[in-house]
């Protein structure tokens, strides 16, 4: 009988102890990767070799009108997508800067931002590091972008 009571109290007490331990010492934290931190793949169209860690140059950020926000989205599409409209609704201009690039310099800037053909947007952090590539016409990608911007704004 004493064994049954011991096993029953252990079975009931163990989850409570684990819960209290995790609640006290655990910490939920999400992180967004920094792209091209260790290496930069060679892109044939660029005809250039980039060094790691890759950070966007000051001259380029000045050229595109970067204001040094904690999060900046560079859009390589002139047509506003549903994802871009959602971003403008969800974030204040002081939190997120959205830069739409013109077609005249598009190929050169796509090369500088290391954007492949399947993506039309890049997320930069306050340190001019690339934090993500996105296809804004896809609902899933737009949702991922919203979540990653929220995480980025909480971390800084």
PDB file of C-alpha atoms in Angstrom:
ATOM      1  CA  UNK A   1       0.000   0.000   0.000  1.00  0.00           C
ATOM      2  CA  UNK A   2       2.820   2.409   0.862  1.00  0.00           C
ATOM      3  CA  UNK A   3       4.434   1.693  -2.509  1.00  0.00           C
ATOM      4  CA  UNK A   4       1.274   2.669  -4.365  1.00  0.00           C
ATOM      5  CA  UNK A   5       1.046   5.934  -2.454  1.00  0.00           C
ATOM      6  CA  UNK A   6       4.716   6.635  -3.174  1.00  0.00           C
ATOM      7  CA  UNK A   7       4.304   5.993  -6.928  1.00  0.00           C
ATOM      8  CA  UNK A   8       1.084   8.003  -7.090  1.00  0.00           C
ATOM      9  CA  UNK A   9       2.596  11.012  -5.319  1.00  0.00           C
ATOM     10  CA  UNK A  10       5.709  10.777  -7.490  1.00  0.00           C
ATOM     11  CA  UNK A  11       3.576  10.603 -10.645  1.00  0.00           C
ATOM     12  CA  UNK A  12       1.628  13.680  -9.567  1.00  0.00           C
ATOM     13  CA  UNK A  13       4.537  15.642  -8.124  1.00  0.00           C
ATOM     14  CA  UNK A  14       7.086  15.143 -10.901  1.00  0.00           C
ATOM     15  CA  UNK A  15       5.182  17.126 -13.590  1.00  0.00           C
ATOM     16  CA  UNK A  16       4.620  19.955 -11.100  1.00  0.00           C
ATOM     17  CA  UNK A  17       8.344  20.089 -10.291  1.00  0.00           C
ATOM     18  CA  UNK A  18       9.273  20.087 -13.990  1.00  0.00           C
ATOM     19  CA  UNK A  19       6.722  22.834 -14.693  1.00  0.00           C
ATOM     20  CA  UNK A  20       7.997  25.014 -11.839  1.00  0.00           C
ATOM     21  CA  UNK A  21      11.621  24.464 -12.891  1.00  0.00           C
ATOM     22  CA  UNK A  22      10.916  25.484 -16.491  1.00  0.00           C
ATOM     23  CA  UNK A  23       8.782  28.428 -15.408  1.00  0.00           C
ATOM     24  CA  UNK A  24      11.543  29.706 -13.119  1.00  0.00           C
ATOM     25  CA  UNK A  25      14.675  29.015 -15.151  1.00  0.00           C
ATOM     26  CA  UNK A  26      13.376  28.582 -18.704  1.00  0.00           C
ATOM     27  CA  UNK A  27      13.319  31.348 -21.263  1.00  0.00           C
ATOM     28  CA  UNK A  28      11.499  31.340 -24.592  1.00  0.00           C
ATOM     29  CA  UNK A  29      13.564  33.196 -27.115  1.00  0.00           C
ATOM     30  CA  UNK A  30      13.385  33.207 -30.876  1.00  0.00           C
ATOM     31  CA  UNK A  31      16.232  34.274 -33.094  1.00  0.00           C
ATOM     32  CA  UNK A  32      16.434  35.292 -36.724  1.00  0.00           C
ATOM     33  CA  UNK A  33      19.572  34.144 -38.525  1.00  0.00           C
ATOM     34  CA  UNK A  34      22.055  36.609 -39.975  1.00  0.00           C
ATOM     35  CA  UNK A  35      22.615  35.688 -43.613  1.00  0.00           C
ATOM     36  CA  UNK A  36      26.133  35.555 -45.090  1.00  0.00           C
ATOM     37  CA  UNK A  37      27.765  35.758 -41.677  1.00  0.00           C
ATOM     38  CA  UNK A  38      30.333  33.022 -42.299  1.00  0.00           C
ATOM     39  CA  UNK A  39      30.480  32.785 -46.077  1.00  0.00           C
ATOM     40  CA  UNK A  40      28.997  34.259 -49.231  1.00  0.00           C
ATOM     41  CA  UNK A  41      28.164  32.001 -52.147  1.00  0.00           C
ATOM     42  CA  UNK A  42      29.561  33.039 -55.507  1.00  0.00           C
ATOM     43  CA  UNK A  43      26.865  34.487 -57.778  1.00  0.00           C
ATOM     44  CA  UNK A  44      27.793  34.235 -61.448  1.00  0.00           C
ATOM     45  CA  UNK A  45      25.537  37.115 -62.520  1.00  0.00           C
ATOM     46  CA  UNK A  46      27.333  39.494 -60.156  1.00  0.00           C
ATOM     47  CA  UNK A  47      30.829  38.731 -61.442  1.00  0.00           C
ATOM     48  CA  UNK A  48      32.124  39.657 -58.016  1.00  0.00           C
ATOM     49  CA  UNK A  49      33.380  37.874 -54.933  1.00  0.00           C
ATOM     50  CA  UNK A  50      31.989  39.135 -51.632  1.00  0.00           C
ATOM     51  CA  UNK A  51      33.779  38.758 -48.308  1.00  0.00           C
ATOM     52  CA  UNK A  52      32.202  37.381 -45.154  1.00  0.00           C
ATOM     53  CA  UNK A  53      30.774  38.617 -42.854  1.00  0.00           C
ATOM     54  CA  UNK A  54      28.733  40.460 -45.441  1.00  0.00           C
ATOM     55  CA  UNK A  55      27.309  43.851 -44.462  1.00  0.00           C
ATOM     56  CA  UNK A  56      25.677  46.297 -46.874  1.00  0.00           C
ATOM     57  CA  UNK A  57      28.030  49.217 -47.560  1.00  0.00           C
ATOM     58  CA  UNK A  58      27.250  52.720 -46.271  1.00  0.00           C
ATOM     59  CA  UNK A  59      27.269  54.111 -49.811  1.00  0.00           C
ATOM     60  CA  UNK A  60      24.492  51.700 -50.836  1.00  0.00           C
ATOM     61  CA  UNK A  61      22.359  52.376 -47.766  1.00  0.00           C
ATOM     62  CA  UNK A  62      22.704  56.110 -48.409  1.00  0.00           C
ATOM     63  CA  UNK A  63      21.782  55.600 -52.069  1.00  0.00           C
ATOM     64  CA  UNK A  64      18.545  53.768 -51.247  1.00  0.00           C
ATOM     65  CA  UNK A  65      17.569  56.213 -48.486  1.00  0.00           C
ATOM     66  CA  UNK A  66      18.125  53.958 -45.483  1.00  0.00           C
ATOM     67  CA  UNK A  67      17.344  55.776 -42.219  1.00  0.00           C
ATOM     68  CA  UNK A  68      19.009  53.339 -39.823  1.00  0.00           C
ATOM     69  CA  UNK A  69      15.759  51.840 -38.532  1.00  0.00           C
ATOM     70  CA  UNK A  70      15.822  48.662 -36.465  1.00  0.00           C
ATOM     71  CA  UNK A  71      14.162  46.882 -39.382  1.00  0.00           C
ATOM     72  CA  UNK A  72      14.186  47.887 -43.043  1.00  0.00           C
ATOM     73  CA  UNK A  73      12.465  46.029 -45.860  1.00  0.00           C
ATOM     74  CA  UNK A  74      13.922  46.473 -49.344  1.00  0.00           C
ATOM     75  CA  UNK A  75      11.352  45.637 -52.029  1.00  0.00           C
ATOM     76  CA  UNK A  76      12.523  44.794 -55.545  1.00  0.00           C
ATOM     77  CA  UNK A  77       9.022  44.956 -57.002  1.00  0.00           C
ATOM     78  CA  UNK A  78       7.272  48.094 -58.194  1.00  0.00           C
ATOM     79  CA  UNK A  79       3.851  46.495 -57.861  1.00  0.00           C
ATOM     80  CA  UNK A  80       2.623  46.724 -54.258  1.00  0.00           C
ATOM     81  CA  UNK A  81       1.639  43.279 -53.008  1.00  0.00           C
ATOM     82  CA  UNK A  82      -0.863  42.269 -50.356  1.00  0.00           C
ATOM     83  CA  UNK A  83       2.042  41.445 -48.022  1.00  0.00           C
ATOM     84  CA  UNK A  84       3.477  44.938 -48.398  1.00  0.00           C
ATOM     85  CA  UNK A  85       0.090  46.490 -47.604  1.00  0.00           C
ATOM     86  CA  UNK A  86      -0.198  44.338 -44.465  1.00  0.00           C
ATOM     87  CA  UNK A  87       3.224  45.519 -43.319  1.00  0.00           C
ATOM     88  CA  UNK A  88       2.246  49.160 -43.711  1.00  0.00           C
ATOM     89  CA  UNK A  89      -0.873  48.537 -41.620  1.00  0.00           C
ATOM     90  CA  UNK A  90       0.851  46.546 -38.854  1.00  0.00           C
ATOM     91  CA  UNK A  91       3.997  48.621 -38.272  1.00  0.00           C
ATOM     92  CA  UNK A  92       4.622  52.313 -37.717  1.00  0.00           C
ATOM     93  CA  UNK A  93       7.082  54.071 -40.063  1.00  0.00           C
ATOM     94  CA  UNK A  94       9.382  54.625 -37.068  1.00  0.00           C
ATOM     95  CA  UNK A  95       9.559  50.852 -36.504  1.00  0.00           C
ATOM     96  CA  UNK A  96       9.844  49.602 -40.071  1.00  0.00           C
ATOM     97  CA  UNK A  97      11.179  51.444 -43.083  1.00  0.00           C
ATOM     98  CA  UNK A  98       9.952  50.130 -46.432  1.00  0.00           C
ATOM     99  CA  UNK A  99      12.115  50.997 -49.439  1.00  0.00           C
ATOM    100  CA  UNK A 100      10.846  50.251 -52.953  1.00  0.00           C
ATOM    101  CA  UNK A 101      13.597  50.323 -55.554  1.00  0.00           C
ATOM    102  CA  UNK A 102      13.265  51.645 -59.101  1.00  0.00           C
ATOM    103  CA  UNK A 103      13.869  49.448 -62.122  1.00  0.00           C
ATOM    104  CA  UNK A 104      16.813  51.465 -63.450  1.00  0.00           C
ATOM    105  CA  UNK A 105      19.301  50.059 -60.922  1.00  0.00           C
ATOM    106  CA  UNK A 106      17.445  46.853 -60.091  1.00  0.00           C
ATOM    107  CA  UNK A 107      19.983  44.346 -61.468  1.00  0.00           C
ATOM    108  CA  UNK A 108      22.931  46.022 -59.739  1.00  0.00           C
ATOM    109  CA  UNK A 109      21.133  46.327 -56.404  1.00  0.00           C
ATOM    110  CA  UNK A 110      19.876  42.728 -56.564  1.00  0.00           C
ATOM    111  CA  UNK A 111      23.499  41.738 -56.939  1.00  0.00           C
ATOM    112  CA  UNK A 112      24.591  43.872 -53.975  1.00  0.00           C
ATOM    113  CA  UNK A 113      21.812  42.503 -51.752  1.00  0.00           C
ATOM    114  CA  UNK A 114      22.535  38.948 -53.032  1.00  0.00           C
ATOM    115  CA  UNK A 115      18.906  38.384 -54.035  1.00  0.00           C
ATOM    116  CA  UNK A 116      18.103  35.333 -56.155  1.00  0.00           C
ATOM    117  CA  UNK A 117      15.357  35.353 -58.776  1.00  0.00           C
ATOM    118  CA  UNK A 118      12.741  33.678 -56.575  1.00  0.00           C
ATOM    119  CA  UNK A 119      12.707  36.486 -53.978  1.00  0.00           C
ATOM    120  CA  UNK A 120      11.571  40.102 -54.282  1.00  0.00           C
ATOM    121  CA  UNK A 121      12.323  41.506 -50.812  1.00  0.00           C
ATOM    122  CA  UNK A 122      15.174  41.646 -48.293  1.00  0.00           C
ATOM    123  CA  UNK A 123      15.029  42.420 -44.562  1.00  0.00           C
ATOM    124  CA  UNK A 124      17.899  44.448 -43.062  1.00  0.00           C
ATOM    125  CA  UNK A 125      18.517  45.023 -39.373  1.00  0.00           C
ATOM    126  CA  UNK A 126      19.935  48.150 -37.731  1.00  0.00           C
ATOM    127  CA  UNK A 127      23.499  46.923 -38.299  1.00  0.00           C
ATOM    128  CA  UNK A 128      22.968  46.655 -42.094  1.00  0.00           C
ATOM    129  CA  UNK A 129      23.016  42.846 -41.959  1.00  0.00           C
ATOM    130  CA  UNK A 130      20.691  40.771 -44.123  1.00  0.00           C
ATOM    131  CA  UNK A 131      18.139  38.974 -41.946  1.00  0.00           C
ATOM    132  CA  UNK A 132      15.941  37.344 -44.579  1.00  0.00           C
ATOM    133  CA  UNK A 133      14.777  36.959 -48.163  1.00  0.00           C
ATOM    134  CA  UNK A 134      11.075  36.894 -49.008  1.00  0.00           C
ATOM    135  CA  UNK A 135       8.600  36.473 -51.855  1.00  0.00           C
ATOM    136  CA  UNK A 136       5.916  39.002 -50.910  1.00  0.00           C
ATOM    137  CA  UNK A 137       3.331  37.620 -53.331  1.00  0.00           C
ATOM    138  CA  UNK A 138       3.146  34.436 -51.238  1.00  0.00           C
ATOM    139  CA  UNK A 139       0.864  34.562 -48.201  1.00  0.00           C
ATOM    140  CA  UNK A 140       3.090  32.177 -46.222  1.00  0.00           C
ATOM    141  CA  UNK A 141       6.171  34.282 -46.930  1.00  0.00           C
ATOM    142  CA  UNK A 142       4.337  37.466 -45.919  1.00  0.00           C
ATOM    143  CA  UNK A 143       3.271  35.810 -42.651  1.00  0.00           C
ATOM    144  CA  UNK A 144       6.847  34.691 -42.012  1.00  0.00           C
ATOM    145  CA  UNK A 145       8.069  38.231 -42.700  1.00  0.00           C
ATOM    146  CA  UNK A 146       5.553  39.719 -40.242  1.00  0.00           C
ATOM    147  CA  UNK A 147       6.680  37.305 -37.540  1.00  0.00           C
ATOM    148  CA  UNK A 148      10.392  37.880 -38.173  1.00  0.00           C
ATOM    149  CA  UNK A 149       9.993  41.662 -38.081  1.00  0.00           C
ATOM    150  CA  UNK A 150       8.167  41.360 -34.747  1.00  0.00           C
ATOM    151  CA  UNK A 151      10.994  39.209 -33.367  1.00  0.00           C
ATOM    152  CA  UNK A 152      13.625  41.592 -34.722  1.00  0.00           C
ATOM    153  CA  UNK A 153      11.924  44.615 -33.151  1.00  0.00           C
ATOM    154  CA  UNK A 154      11.699  42.860 -29.762  1.00  0.00           C
ATOM    155  CA  UNK A 155      15.380  41.866 -29.791  1.00  0.00           C
ATOM    156  CA  UNK A 156      16.719  45.369 -30.388  1.00  0.00           C
TER     157      UNK A 156
END
